[in-house]
Amino acid sequence: MVEVDKSTVRPTTHAKVRILETADNLFYGEGVHTVGVDRIIAEAHVTKATFYKYFRSKDALIVAYVQGRDKSTRDFVLSLEGRFDTPERRLRAFVSSVSNDLMNSNFQGGAFINAAAQFTDPMHPVRIAVTDHREWFATELENMFRGMGHPRPGDAADDFTLARDGAVASAHLGDPIAANAALGRAVQRILDESTR
């Protein structure tokens, strides 16, 4: 058993969890700029002092929201490695998850794309958090395509990301069925390139 130095571990309190969960729901559902701190405080049932104890500003909370979404995605991709024995099966499982999201009646577009669209400065901490996520994701995709023997894994990762982002935007703008079908066709074309 590994011994943990408890003096360096800060437990997550229920209040912080409530703030993050409330922010996640509201930011994704309504947009990060339209939801104010006072509303998050009210819906999380915390005091203003408690909010500012954990988050020095709304922007700090938005960064935490993006990082939380990033962690969820990383955990999901890691779980695919344990459940599927080939890179192609992992990629298809990921596409299936995206397809389910696109067809969900509560789908509000891509959380990372939506957050980035509301912050134009590429050096803003929110944009940096989004960029970090997208760079990690591009590397994961490239590794999956390399593992499949794709002749150009970097290009395949770029093509996949473009197809996924396009499907997310198209589904959010009104036609999730067509977006989902187009995503499936695009992914199959990319996969077919690895068997030529």
PDB file of N, CA, C and O in Angstrom, residues 92-104 107 164 171 176 179-181 183-184:
ATOM      1  N   ARG A  92     -14.061   3.300 -33.011  1.00  0.00           N
ATOM      2  CA  ARG A  92     -15.484   3.102 -33.317  1.00  0.00           C
ATOM      3  C   ARG A  92     -16.347   3.297 -32.061  1.00  0.00           C
ATOM      4  O   ARG A  92     -17.448   3.842 -32.139  1.00  0.00           O
ATOM      5  N   ALA A  93     -15.842   2.881 -30.914  1.00  0.00           N
ATOM      6  CA  ALA A  93     -16.579   3.102 -29.663  1.00  0.00           C
ATOM      7  C   ALA A  93     -16.664   4.596 -29.354  1.00  0.00           C
ATOM      8  O   ALA A  93     -17.700   5.086 -28.886  1.00  0.00           O
ATOM      9  N   PHE A  94     -15.579   5.313 -29.630  1.00  0.00           N
ATOM     10  CA  PHE A  94     -15.597   6.765 -29.418  1.00  0.00           C
ATOM     11  C   PHE A  94     -16.608   7.417 -30.360  1.00  0.00           C
ATOM     12  O   PHE A  94     -17.401   8.268 -29.941  1.00  0.00           O
ATOM     13  N   VAL A  95     -16.622   7.008 -31.611  1.00  0.00           N
ATOM     14  CA  VAL A  95     -17.583   7.554 -32.583  1.00  0.00           C
ATOM     15  C   VAL A  95     -19.008   7.240 -32.146  1.00  0.00           C
ATOM     16  O   VAL A  95     -19.903   8.084 -32.256  1.00  0.00           O
ATOM     17  N   SER A  96     -19.228   6.058 -31.635  1.00  0.00           N
ATOM     18  CA  SER A  96     -20.551   5.684 -31.140  1.00  0.00           C
ATOM     19  C   SER A  96     -20.989   6.620 -30.014  1.00  0.00           C
ATOM     20  O   SER A  96     -22.147   7.048 -29.951  1.00  0.00           O
ATOM     21  N   SER A  97     -20.055   6.967 -29.132  1.00  0.00           N
ATOM     22  CA  SER A  97     -20.362   7.893 -28.046  1.00  0.00           C
ATOM     23  C   SER A  97     -20.714   9.275 -28.590  1.00  0.00           C
ATOM     24  O   SER A  97     -21.673   9.910 -28.141  1.00  0.00           O
ATOM     25  N   VAL A  98     -19.939   9.739 -29.567  1.00  0.00           N
ATOM     26  CA  VAL A  98     -20.240  11.038 -30.194  1.00  0.00           C
ATOM     27  C   VAL A  98     -21.615  10.984 -30.853  1.00  0.00           C
ATOM     28  O   VAL A  98     -22.421  11.914 -30.708  1.00  0.00           O
ATOM     29  N   SER A  99     -21.909   9.891 -31.553  1.00  0.00           N
ATOM     30  CA  SER A  99     -23.214   9.743 -32.215  1.00  0.00           C
ATOM     31  C   SER A  99     -24.359   9.807 -31.216  1.00  0.00           C
ATOM     32  O   SER A  99     -25.376  10.455 -31.465  1.00  0.00           O
ATOM     33  N   ASN A 100     -24.171   9.142 -30.080  1.00  0.00           N
ATOM     34  CA  ASN A 100     -25.203   9.192 -29.037  1.00  0.00           C
ATOM     35  C   ASN A 100     -25.404  10.615 -28.540  1.00  0.00           C
ATOM     36  O   ASN A 100     -26.536  11.046 -28.313  1.00  0.00           O
ATOM     37  N   ASP A 101     -24.304  11.351 -28.373  1.00  0.00           N
ATOM     38  CA  ASP A 101     -24.407  12.751 -27.950  1.00  0.00           C
ATOM     39  C   ASP A 101     -25.171  13.573 -28.976  1.00  0.00           C
ATOM     40  O   ASP A 101     -26.047  14.374 -28.621  1.00  0.00           O
ATOM     41  N   LEU A 102     -24.828  13.401 -30.253  1.00  0.00           N
ATOM     42  CA  LEU A 102     -25.479  14.181 -31.313  1.00  0.00           C
ATOM     43  C   LEU A 102     -26.991  13.967 -31.328  1.00  0.00           C
ATOM     44  O   LEU A 102     -27.747  14.895 -31.622  1.00  0.00           O
ATOM     45  N   MET A 103     -27.403  12.761 -31.015  1.00  0.00           N
ATOM     46  CA  MET A 103     -28.827  12.410 -31.102  1.00  0.00           C
ATOM     47  C   MET A 103     -29.580  12.687 -29.800  1.00  0.00           C
ATOM     48  O   MET A 103     -30.795  12.541 -29.746  1.00  0.00           O
ATOM     49  N   ASN A 104     -28.876  13.117 -28.770  1.00  0.00           N
ATOM     50  CA  ASN A 104     -29.498  13.405 -27.474  1.00  0.00           C
ATOM     51  C   ASN A 104     -30.279  14.713 -27.561  1.00  0.00           C
ATOM     52  O   ASN A 104     -29.768  15.720 -28.048  1.00  0.00           O
ATOM     53  N   PHE A 107     -28.570  17.887 -26.337  1.00  0.00           N
ATOM     54  CA  PHE A 107     -27.299  18.245 -26.940  1.00  0.00           C
ATOM     55  C   PHE A 107     -27.258  19.740 -27.247  1.00  0.00           C
ATOM     56  O   PHE A 107     -28.161  20.279 -27.877  1.00  0.00           O
ATOM     57  N   ARG A 164     -15.674  15.376 -36.992  1.00  0.00           N
ATOM     58  CA  ARG A 164     -16.365  15.390 -35.702  1.00  0.00           C
ATOM     59  C   ARG A 164     -16.848  16.798 -35.355  1.00  0.00           C
ATOM     60  O   ARG A 164     -17.999  16.995 -34.971  1.00  0.00           O
ATOM     61  N   ALA A 171     -25.200  19.235 -35.996  1.00  0.00           N
ATOM     62  CA  ALA A 171     -26.250  18.682 -35.133  1.00  0.00           C
ATOM     63  C   ALA A 171     -26.829  19.756 -34.235  1.00  0.00           C
ATOM     64  O   ALA A 171     -28.046  19.824 -34.024  1.00  0.00           O
ATOM     65  N   PRO A 176     -29.489  16.758 -36.476  1.00  0.00           N
ATOM     66  CA  PRO A 176     -28.610  15.739 -35.899  1.00  0.00           C
ATOM     67  C   PRO A 176     -28.582  14.436 -36.688  1.00  0.00           C
ATOM     68  O   PRO A 176     -27.547  13.761 -36.721  1.00  0.00           O
ATOM     69  N   ALA A 179     -26.239  15.017 -39.618  1.00  0.00           N
ATOM     70  CA  ALA A 179     -24.885  15.196 -39.087  1.00  0.00           C
ATOM     71  C   ALA A 179     -24.299  13.861 -38.654  1.00  0.00           C
ATOM     72  O   ALA A 179     -23.134  13.566 -38.927  1.00  0.00           O
ATOM     73  N   ASN A 180     -25.097  13.050 -37.995  1.00  0.00           N
ATOM     74  CA  ASN A 180     -24.648  11.751 -37.525  1.00  0.00           C
ATOM     75  C   ASN A 180     -24.304  10.842 -38.707  1.00  0.00           C
ATOM     76  O   ASN A 180     -23.279  10.158 -38.702  1.00  0.00           O
ATOM     77  N   ALA A 181     -25.153  10.852 -39.732  1.00  0.00           N
ATOM     78  CA  ALA A 181     -24.900  10.025 -40.917  1.00  0.00           C
ATOM     79  C   ALA A 181     -23.622  10.481 -41.629  1.00  0.00           C
ATOM     80  O   ALA A 181     -22.807   9.659 -42.055  1.00  0.00           O
ATOM     81  N   LEU A 183     -21.062  12.027 -40.322  1.00  0.00           N
ATOM     82  CA  LEU A 183     -19.919  11.644 -39.498  1.00  0.00           C
ATOM     83  C   LEU A 183     -19.558  10.179 -39.741  1.00  0.00           C
ATOM     84  O   LEU A 183     -18.391   9.841 -39.919  1.00  0.00           O
ATOM     85  N   GLY A 184     -20.556   9.318 -39.772  1.00  0.00           N
ATOM     86  CA  GLY A 184     -20.303   7.897 -40.019  1.00  0.00           C
ATOM     87  C   GLY A 184     -19.632   7.655 -41.359  1.00  0.00           C
ATOM     88  O   GLY A 184     -18.680   6.867 -41.453  1.00  0.00           O
TER      89      GLY A 184
END
